[in-house]
C-alpha cells in the first residue's frame, strides 16, 4: 500500500469545477440580488484566528452553515510529535496497534463534536437549497458550487433506527458519503474540510497524553467521558454530553466510532522510521475495504475505546441492504459509525486533494451509484 506524508501549501480556497458525474441537477444561475443575499464574490466575515496563516494565530471559531440555523465549533490542534500505537502490555491491546513509532502531525482545526443528523440532513436532503428557494434567495458563488456536489441517493429505510435524530450523531454513511459531505461543506463555507488521518485523529484523541485513554490508564472513570456498552443502554446519545478531553473534543472515546481517511493496514506502523520521526503519515487508499475507523462506540466495551484502538471497515456493514446493487452511500449495519471533520492549517492544491484522495474523485461515483437500487420481492 502507498503511504504519503501530507505536506501542503497554504492557499485560499478555490474549488475545481464539477465533472459530469458530480452534477445532479442544474444550478440556478440567477444573479444575486442585494436584498436577498450578499454579492457573489463578497468575502465571508471571519472570526479572529479563523483565517490564520501560522499555528500561533490559530484560534477556536464557530462555523455557520449558510441558509440553515446550524453551526459547529472548531478548535485548533497545535500539531507536534507523539508516539502512535500502544505498548505491548497495554490492557485490551488489539491488532495493528504496533510497533509504536514517533510521528508528527501538522497543525489543524478539529470539530469539537461529531457531525449530527441535523447537519448531515442539510447536505443529504438539500435542506439548505430548499430553504433558500422558499425564501427567494439567489445563490452566491459558494452556494452554486455546493449545489453541484453529488448527494447520496435516498436511504431505503430510516438510518437512525429510531435511536434519535436531533443533536444525535449521523451514522450508517459509507466512507464515500462522509467524504462527499466534507466536499459539500467546503464549498458551502470556503474552508477546506475533510476527514482526519489516523495520525491526526490519535494525536487529537490523546490530547498530550500517552495513556490508554485521554483521562488515564484506568477505565474505571470512563463513564464520565464516554458512552460505551457499559452505560449507553444499547443506543447512541446526543453529542457532547460527556466531559471533553484537554483539547476540548467531545466523544473521542465512544458514542460513535469515526471514519478516518486511511486505508486500514495492521502493519502500517512497521513502515515508519524506527529511529526518526515520520511526518504526517497517511495510508492512501487503494481499495474500498478496509478503511479505518477510530474511537469505539456505544456498541463496544471500553477496551475498544482506547486512544490507540483501530477498527477496519468491512462489506458486512451492508449485510442487511437488500438493494441490487447495494448502495455506495449507506451501510445499514454500521449503526455505530459516524465521523467528524478537520480543517488543515495549510491547504493542499486541488491536484493534491485528488491525488491523495482527500476529496472524492469522479471515478469513486459510478453512474449506477447515482440511481436508486431495486429490491427483489
CSV table of C-alpha atoms in Angstrom, one decimal:
chain,number,residue,atom,x,y,z
A,1,UNK,CA,0.0,0.0,0.0
A,2,UNK,CA,1.2,3.5,-0.7
A,3,UNK,CA,1.7,5.9,2.1
A,4,UNK,CA,2.3,9.6,1.6
A,5,UNK,CA,3.1,12.4,4.0
A,6,UNK,CA,0.7,15.4,3.9
A,7,UNK,CA,2.8,18.4,3.2
A,8,UNK,CA,0.6,21.2,2.0
A,9,UNK,CA,0.9,24.7,0.5
A,10,UNK,CA,-1.3,27.4,2.1
A,11,UNK,CA,-3.7,28.9,-0.4
A,12,UNK,CA,-7.1,30.5,-0.4
A,13,UNK,CA,-9.8,28.0,-1.3
A,14,UNK,CA,-10.7,27.6,-4.9
A,15,UNK,CA,-12.9,24.6,-5.7
A,16,UNK,CA,-12.5,22.9,-9.0
A,17,UNK,CA,-15.5,22.8,-11.3
A,18,UNK,CA,-17.5,19.6,-11.0
A,19,UNK,CA,-17.3,17.0,-13.8
A,20,UNK,CA,-20.3,15.5,-15.4
A,21,UNK,CA,-20.6,12.8,-12.7
A,22,UNK,CA,-20.8,15.4,-10.0
A,23,UNK,CA,-23.7,17.5,-11.2
A,24,UNK,CA,-27.1,16.0,-10.3
A,25,UNK,CA,-29.1,19.0,-11.4
A,26,UNK,CA,-28.6,22.4,-13.0
A,27,UNK,CA,-27.7,25.2,-10.6
A,28,UNK,CA,-29.8,28.3,-10.8
A,29,UNK,CA,-27.6,30.9,-12.4
A,30,UNK,CA,-29.7,33.9,-11.5
A,31,UNK,CA,-27.6,36.7,-10.2
A,32,UNK,CA,-27.7,37.5,-6.5
A,33,UNK,CA,-29.8,40.5,-5.5
A,34,UNK,CA,-28.7,43.0,-2.9
A,35,UNK,CA,-31.9,42.5,-0.9
A,36,UNK,CA,-31.7,38.7,-0.9
A,37,UNK,CA,-28.1,37.7,-0.5
A,38,UNK,CA,-24.6,39.1,-0.3
A,39,UNK,CA,-22.7,39.9,-3.5
A,40,UNK,CA,-21.5,36.7,-5.2
A,41,UNK,CA,-17.8,37.4,-4.6
A,42,UNK,CA,-18.1,39.2,-1.3
A,43,UNK,CA,-15.7,37.7,1.3
A,44,UNK,CA,-17.2,35.9,4.2
A,45,UNK,CA,-16.9,37.6,7.6
A,46,UNK,CA,-14.2,35.7,9.5
A,47,UNK,CA,-13.7,35.4,13.3
A,48,UNK,CA,-10.3,36.2,14.8
A,49,UNK,CA,-7.9,33.3,14.0
A,50,UNK,CA,-10.3,31.6,11.6
A,51,UNK,CA,-8.1,32.5,8.6
A,52,UNK,CA,-4.8,32.0,10.5
A,53,UNK,CA,-1.6,31.6,8.5
A,54,UNK,CA,0.5,30.3,11.3
A,55,UNK,CA,-0.1,27.9,14.2
A,56,UNK,CA,0.4,30.7,16.6
A,57,UNK,CA,-2.5,32.6,15.0
A,58,UNK,CA,-5.0,29.7,15.2
A,59,UNK,CA,-8.0,30.2,17.5
A,60,UNK,CA,-11.3,28.4,18.0
A,61,UNK,CA,-14.1,29.6,15.8
A,62,UNK,CA,-17.8,28.9,15.1
A,63,UNK,CA,-18.6,27.9,11.5
A,64,UNK,CA,-22.1,28.8,10.2
A,65,UNK,CA,-23.8,26.6,7.5
A,66,UNK,CA,-25.4,29.2,5.2
A,67,UNK,CA,-29.2,29.1,4.8
A,68,UNK,CA,-29.7,26.8,7.8
A,69,UNK,CA,-29.8,27.5,11.5
A,70,UNK,CA,-26.8,25.2,12.0
A,71,UNK,CA,-23.4,26.0,13.4
A,72,UNK,CA,-20.5,23.9,14.7
A,73,UNK,CA,-17.4,24.6,16.7
A,74,UNK,CA,-13.8,24.2,15.5
A,75,UNK,CA,-10.8,24.2,17.9
A,76,UNK,CA,-7.1,24.4,17.0
A,77,UNK,CA,-5.0,21.3,17.4
A,78,UNK,CA,-1.4,22.6,17.6
A,79,UNK,CA,0.3,19.7,15.9
A,80,UNK,CA,3.6,18.2,17.2
A,81,UNK,CA,5.2,14.9,17.9
A,82,UNK,CA,3.7,11.8,19.7
A,83,UNK,CA,4.1,8.1,20.0
A,84,UNK,CA,1.5,6.4,17.8
A,85,UNK,CA,0.2,3.0,18.8
A,86,UNK,CA,0.1,1.2,22.2
A,87,UNK,CA,2.7,-0.6,24.3
A,88,UNK,CA,2.7,-4.3,24.2
A,89,UNK,CA,1.5,-4.5,27.8
A,90,UNK,CA,-1.5,-2.2,27.4
A,91,UNK,CA,-4.6,-3.9,28.6
A,92,UNK,CA,-7.0,-4.6,25.8
A,93,UNK,CA,-4.4,-4.1,23.1
A,94,UNK,CA,-5.6,-5.2,19.7
A,95,UNK,CA,-4.2,-6.0,16.2
A,96,UNK,CA,-2.4,-3.2,14.3
A,97,UNK,CA,-1.5,-1.1,17.4
A,98,UNK,CA,2.2,-1.6,17.0
A,99,UNK,CA,5.0,-1.3,16.7
A,100,UNK,CA,5.0,2.0,18.5
A,101,UNK,CA,6.7,4.8,16.5
A,102,UNK,CA,7.3,8.5,16.8
A,103,UNK,CA,5.3,10.6,14.4
A,104,UNK,CA,4.5,14.3,13.9
A,105,UNK,CA,1.4,15.9,12.6
A,106,UNK,CA,0.9,19.4,11.2
A,107,UNK,CA,-1.5,21.9,12.8
A,108,UNK,CA,-5.2,21.6,12.1
A,109,UNK,CA,-8.6,22.5,13.4
A,110,UNK,CA,-11.0,19.8,14.5
A,111,UNK,CA,-14.7,19.8,15.2
A,112,UNK,CA,-15.4,19.6,18.9
A,113,UNK,CA,-18.3,17.2,18.2
A,114,UNK,CA,-19.3,14.5,15.7
A,115,UNK,CA,-21.4,15.5,12.7
A,116,UNK,CA,-25.0,15.3,13.7
A,117,UNK,CA,-28.1,14.2,11.7
A,118,UNK,CA,-29.2,17.9,11.7
A,119,UNK,CA,-26.0,18.8,9.8
A,120,UNK,CA,-25.9,15.7,7.6
A,121,UNK,CA,-29.6,16.1,6.5
A,122,UNK,CA,-28.9,19.7,5.4
A,123,UNK,CA,-26.5,18.1,2.9
A,124,UNK,CA,-28.2,14.9,2.1
A,125,UNK,CA,-31.8,16.3,1.8
A,126,UNK,CA,-30.7,19.6,0.2
A,127,UNK,CA,-32.4,21.4,3.0
A,128,UNK,CA,-30.3,24.5,2.5
A,129,UNK,CA,-31.3,24.8,-1.1
A,130,UNK,CA,-35.0,24.2,-0.3
A,131,UNK,CA,-34.9,26.9,2.3
A,132,UNK,CA,-33.1,29.3,0.0
A,133,UNK,CA,-35.6,28.6,-2.8
A,134,UNK,CA,-38.6,29.1,-0.5
A,135,UNK,CA,-37.2,32.4,0.7
A,136,UNK,CA,-36.4,33.6,-2.8
A,137,UNK,CA,-32.7,33.9,-2.1
A,138,UNK,CA,-30.4,33.7,-5.1
A,139,UNK,CA,-27.3,31.6,-4.7
A,140,UNK,CA,-23.9,33.2,-4.3
A,141,UNK,CA,-20.8,31.6,-5.7
A,142,UNK,CA,-20.3,29.4,-2.7
A,143,UNK,CA,-23.9,28.1,-2.9
A,144,UNK,CA,-23.6,27.4,-6.6
A,145,UNK,CA,-20.6,25.2,-6.1
A,146,UNK,CA,-22.2,23.5,-3.1
A,147,UNK,CA,-25.4,22.9,-5.1
A,148,UNK,CA,-23.4,21.0,-7.7
A,149,UNK,CA,-21.9,18.5,-5.3
A,150,UNK,CA,-23.3,15.0,-5.6
A,151,UNK,CA,-25.6,13.9,-2.9
A,152,UNK,CA,-26.4,10.3,-1.7
A,153,UNK,CA,-29.4,8.6,-3.1
A,154,UNK,CA,-32.4,8.2,-0.9
A,155,UNK,CA,-31.9,5.8,2.0
A,156,UNK,CA,-34.4,2.9,1.7
A,157,UNK,CA,-35.0,2.8,5.5
A,158,UNK,CA,-34.7,5.2,8.4
A,159,UNK,CA,-31.0,5.1,9.2
A,160,UNK,CA,-31.5,6.4,12.8
A,161,UNK,CA,-33.2,3.1,13.5
A,162,UNK,CA,-35.4,5.0,16.0
A,163,UNK,CA,-32.4,5.8,18.2
A,164,UNK,CA,-32.8,9.6,17.9
A,165,UNK,CA,-32.3,12.4,15.4
A,166,UNK,CA,-31.9,16.0,16.6
A,167,UNK,CA,-28.4,16.5,18.1
A,168,UNK,CA,-27.6,12.8,17.7
A,169,UNK,CA,-24.6,11.8,15.6
A,170,UNK,CA,-25.2,10.9,12.0
A,171,UNK,CA,-24.5,7.2,11.3
A,172,UNK,CA,-24.6,4.5,8.6
A,173,UNK,CA,-23.0,6.5,5.9
A,174,UNK,CA,-20.2,5.0,3.8
A,175,UNK,CA,-16.7,6.4,3.7
A,176,UNK,CA,-17.5,8.0,0.4
A,177,UNK,CA,-20.6,9.6,1.8
A,178,UNK,CA,-18.6,11.1,4.7
A,179,UNK,CA,-16.1,12.5,2.2
A,180,UNK,CA,-18.8,13.9,0.0
A,181,UNK,CA,-20.3,15.7,3.0
A,182,UNK,CA,-16.9,17.3,3.6
A,183,UNK,CA,-16.7,18.4,0.0
A,184,UNK,CA,-20.1,20.0,0.2
A,185,UNK,CA,-19.2,21.7,3.5
A,186,UNK,CA,-16.0,23.0,1.9
A,187,UNK,CA,-17.9,24.5,-0.9
A,188,UNK,CA,-20.5,26.0,1.4
A,189,UNK,CA,-18.0,27.7,3.7
A,190,UNK,CA,-15.0,28.4,1.6
A,191,UNK,CA,-12.9,26.5,4.1
A,192,UNK,CA,-11.3,23.1,3.2
A,193,UNK,CA,-12.8,20.4,5.4
A,194,UNK,CA,-12.0,16.7,5.3
A,195,UNK,CA,-11.8,13.6,7.4
A,196,UNK,CA,-8.8,13.3,9.7
A,197,UNK,CA,-5.9,10.9,9.0
A,198,UNK,CA,-5.4,8.2,11.6
A,199,UNK,CA,-2.4,10.0,12.9
A,200,UNK,CA,-4.3,13.3,13.3
A,201,UNK,CA,-7.1,11.5,15.0
A,202,UNK,CA,-5.0,9.7,17.5
A,203,UNK,CA,-3.0,12.9,18.3
A,204,UNK,CA,-6.2,14.8,18.9
A,205,UNK,CA,-7.7,11.9,21.0
A,206,UNK,CA,-4.6,11.7,23.2
A,207,UNK,CA,-4.5,15.4,23.7
A,208,UNK,CA,-1.0,15.3,25.1
A,209,UNK,CA,-1.3,12.1,27.0
A,210,UNK,CA,0.4,8.7,26.5
A,211,UNK,CA,-2.1,6.7,28.5
A,212,UNK,CA,-4.7,4.2,27.2
A,213,UNK,CA,-7.4,6.9,27.4
A,214,UNK,CA,-7.1,10.7,27.4
A,215,UNK,CA,-8.1,10.6,31.1
A,216,UNK,CA,-5.6,7.9,32.2
A,217,UNK,CA,-5.0,4.1,32.0
A,218,UNK,CA,-7.8,3.1,34.3
A,219,UNK,CA,-11.2,2.6,32.6
A,220,UNK,CA,-13.0,2.9,35.9
A,221,UNK,CA,-13.8,6.6,35.2
A,222,UNK,CA,-14.8,6.0,31.6
A,223,UNK,CA,-18.5,6.8,32.2
A,224,UNK,CA,-17.5,10.4,32.8
A,225,UNK,CA,-16.0,10.7,29.3
A,226,UNK,CA,-17.7,8.2,27.1
A,227,UNK,CA,-20.7,6.2,26.0
A,228,UNK,CA,-19.9,2.5,25.8
A,229,UNK,CA,-21.8,-0.7,26.1
A,230,UNK,CA,-21.4,-0.3,29.9
A,231,UNK,CA,-23.6,2.7,30.1
A,232,UNK,CA,-25.3,3.5,26.8
A,233,UNK,CA,-28.3,1.2,27.1
A,234,UNK,CA,-27.8,-0.1,23.5
A,235,UNK,CA,-28.2,3.3,21.8
A,236,UNK,CA,-26.1,6.3,20.8
A,237,UNK,CA,-26.6,9.6,22.5
A,238,UNK,CA,-26.7,13.3,21.7
A,239,UNK,CA,-23.2,14.6,21.0
A,240,UNK,CA,-21.3,16.5,23.7
A,241,UNK,CA,-22.9,15.2,26.8
A,242,UNK,CA,-19.7,13.7,28.4
A,243,UNK,CA,-16.6,15.5,29.5
A,244,UNK,CA,-14.2,16.7,26.7
A,245,UNK,CA,-10.5,15.9,26.6
A,246,UNK,CA,-7.8,18.5,27.1
A,247,UNK,CA,-8.2,19.8,23.6
A,248,UNK,CA,-11.9,20.4,24.1
A,249,UNK,CA,-13.0,17.5,22.0
A,250,UNK,CA,-16.1,15.6,23.0
A,251,UNK,CA,-16.9,11.9,22.4
A,252,UNK,CA,-13.4,11.0,21.1
A,253,UNK,CA,-13.9,7.9,23.2
A,254,UNK,CA,-17.2,6.2,22.4
A,255,UNK,CA,-20.7,7.3,21.3
A,256,UNK,CA,-20.0,6.5,17.7
A,257,UNK,CA,-16.8,5.4,16.1
A,258,UNK,CA,-15.3,7.8,13.5
A,259,UNK,CA,-14.2,7.4,9.9
A,260,UNK,CA,-10.6,8.3,9.1
A,261,UNK,CA,-9.1,8.9,5.7
A,262,UNK,CA,-6.7,5.9,5.7
A,263,UNK,CA,-6.7,2.5,4.2
A,264,UNK,CA,-6.6,0.1,7.2
A,265,UNK,CA,-3.3,-1.9,7.3
A,266,UNK,CA,-2.4,-3.7,10.5
A,267,UNK,CA,1.3,-3.5,9.5
A,268,UNK,CA,1.3,0.2,8.6
A,269,UNK,CA,3.2,1.4,11.6
A,270,UNK,CA,6.0,-1.1,10.8
A,271,UNK,CA,6.7,1.0,7.7
A,272,UNK,CA,7.6,4.1,9.8
A,273,UNK,CA,11.1,5.1,10.8
A,274,UNK,CA,12.4,3.1,13.8
A,275,UNK,CA,14.8,5.8,14.9
A,276,UNK,CA,13.4,9.0,13.4
A,277,UNK,CA,10.1,10.8,13.3
A,278,UNK,CA,7.6,10.1,10.5
A,279,UNK,CA,5.9,13.3,9.4
A,280,UNK,CA,2.2,13.3,8.7
A,281,UNK,CA,1.8,9.6,7.9
A,282,UNK,CA,-1.2,8.7,5.8
A,283,UNK,CA,-2.0,5.4,4.1
A,284,UNK,CA,-3.6,6.4,0.8
A,285,UNK,CA,-6.5,4.1,0.0
A,286,UNK,CA,-6.2,1.6,-2.9
A,287,UNK,CA,-9.3,-0.4,-2.2
A,288,UNK,CA,-12.8,0.3,-0.8
A,289,UNK,CA,-12.2,-2.1,2.1
A,290,UNK,CA,-10.9,-1.9,4.6
A,291,UNK,CA,-10.9,1.7,5.6
A,292,UNK,CA,-10.1,2.8,9.2
A,293,UNK,CA,-12.5,3.6,12.0
A,294,UNK,CA,-11.4,5.0,15.3
A,295,UNK,CA,-12.7,5.7,18.8
A,296,UNK,CA,-15.0,2.9,19.5
A,297,UNK,CA,-18.7,3.4,20.1
A,298,UNK,CA,-21.8,2.8,22.3
A,299,UNK,CA,-21.8,-0.7,20.9
A,300,UNK,CA,-18.3,-1.5,22.2
A,301,UNK,CA,-16.7,-2.5,25.5
A,302,UNK,CA,-14.2,0.1,27.0
A,303,UNK,CA,-11.0,-1.5,25.6
A,304,UNK,CA,-12.2,-0.7,22.1
A,305,UNK,CA,-12.5,3.0,23.1
A,306,UNK,CA,-8.8,3.4,23.8
A,307,UNK,CA,-6.9,6.1,22.0
A,308,UNK,CA,-4.8,3.6,20.1
A,309,UNK,CA,-7.6,1.2,19.2
A,310,UNK,CA,-8.2,0.7,15.4
A,311,UNK,CA,-11.0,-1.0,13.5
A,312,UNK,CA,-11.2,-2.0,9.8
A,313,UNK,CA,-14.4,-1.5,7.8
A,314,UNK,CA,-15.9,-4.4,6.1
A,315,UNK,CA,-18.6,-5.1,3.5
A,316,UNK,CA,-20.5,-6.9,6.2
A,317,UNK,CA,-21.6,-3.5,7.3
A,318,UNK,CA,-24.0,-3.6,4.3
A,319,UNK,CA,-25.3,-7.1,5.1
A,320,UNK,CA,-28.9,-6.0,5.5
A,321,UNK,CA,-29.0,-3.8,2.5
A,322,UNK,CA,-31.5,-5.6,0.1
A,323,UNK,CA,-30.8,-3.3,-2.8
A,324,UNK,CA,-29.2,-4.5,-6.1
A,325,UNK,CA,-26.6,-3.3,-6.4
A,326,UNK,CA,-26.0,-2.4,-2.8
A,327,UNK,CA,-25.7,1.4,-2.1
A,328,UNK,CA,-22.4,3.2,-2.4
A,329,UNK,CA,-23.8,5.7,0.1
A,330,UNK,CA,-25.3,3.8,3.0
A,331,UNK,CA,-24.2,1.0,5.3
A,332,UNK,CA,-27.3,-0.5,7.0
A,333,UNK,CA,-25.3,-2.4,9.6
A,334,UNK,CA,-22.8,0.3,10.7
A,335,UNK,CA,-25.1,1.8,13.3
A,336,UNK,CA,-22.1,2.5,15.4
A,337,UNK,CA,-20.1,4.6,12.8
A,338,UNK,CA,-20.1,8.3,12.2
A,339,UNK,CA,-17.5,11.0,11.6
A,340,UNK,CA,-16.2,14.4,12.5
A,341,UNK,CA,-14.4,17.0,10.3
A,342,UNK,CA,-10.9,18.6,10.4
A,343,UNK,CA,-9.5,21.5,8.6
A,344,UNK,CA,-5.7,21.6,8.0
A,345,UNK,CA,-3.9,24.9,8.6
A,346,UNK,CA,-2.1,24.5,5.3
A,347,UNK,CA,-4.5,23.7,2.4
A,348,UNK,CA,-3.4,21.4,-0.4
A,349,UNK,CA,-3.8,22.2,-4.1
A,350,UNK,CA,-6.7,20.8,-6.0
A,351,UNK,CA,-4.3,18.3,-7.6
A,352,UNK,CA,-3.1,17.1,-4.3
A,353,UNK,CA,-6.6,16.7,-2.9
A,354,UNK,CA,-7.4,14.3,-5.8
A,355,UNK,CA,-4.1,12.5,-5.8
A,356,UNK,CA,-4.2,11.9,-2.1
A,357,UNK,CA,-7.9,11.1,-2.1
A,358,UNK,CA,-8.7,13.8,0.4
A,359,UNK,CA,-11.8,14.5,-1.6
A,360,UNK,CA,-14.0,12.1,-3.6
A,361,UNK,CA,-12.7,11.5,-7.2
A,362,UNK,CA,-15.1,11.4,-10.1
A,363,UNK,CA,-14.3,7.7,-10.6
A,364,UNK,CA,-15.5,7.0,-7.0
A,365,UNK,CA,-19.0,7.6,-8.1
A,366,UNK,CA,-20.1,5.3,-10.9
A,367,UNK,CA,-23.1,6.2,-13.0
A,368,UNK,CA,-25.2,3.4,-11.3
A,369,UNK,CA,-24.3,4.9,-7.9
A,370,UNK,CA,-26.4,8.0,-8.8
A,371,UNK,CA,-29.5,5.8,-9.3
A,372,UNK,CA,-31.7,4.1,-6.8
A,373,UNK,CA,-31.2,0.4,-6.4
A,374,UNK,CA,-34.1,-2.1,-6.7
A,375,UNK,CA,-35.3,-4.7,-4.2
A,376,UNK,CA,-36.4,-8.2,-5.1
A,377,UNK,CA,-39.9,-9.1,-3.9
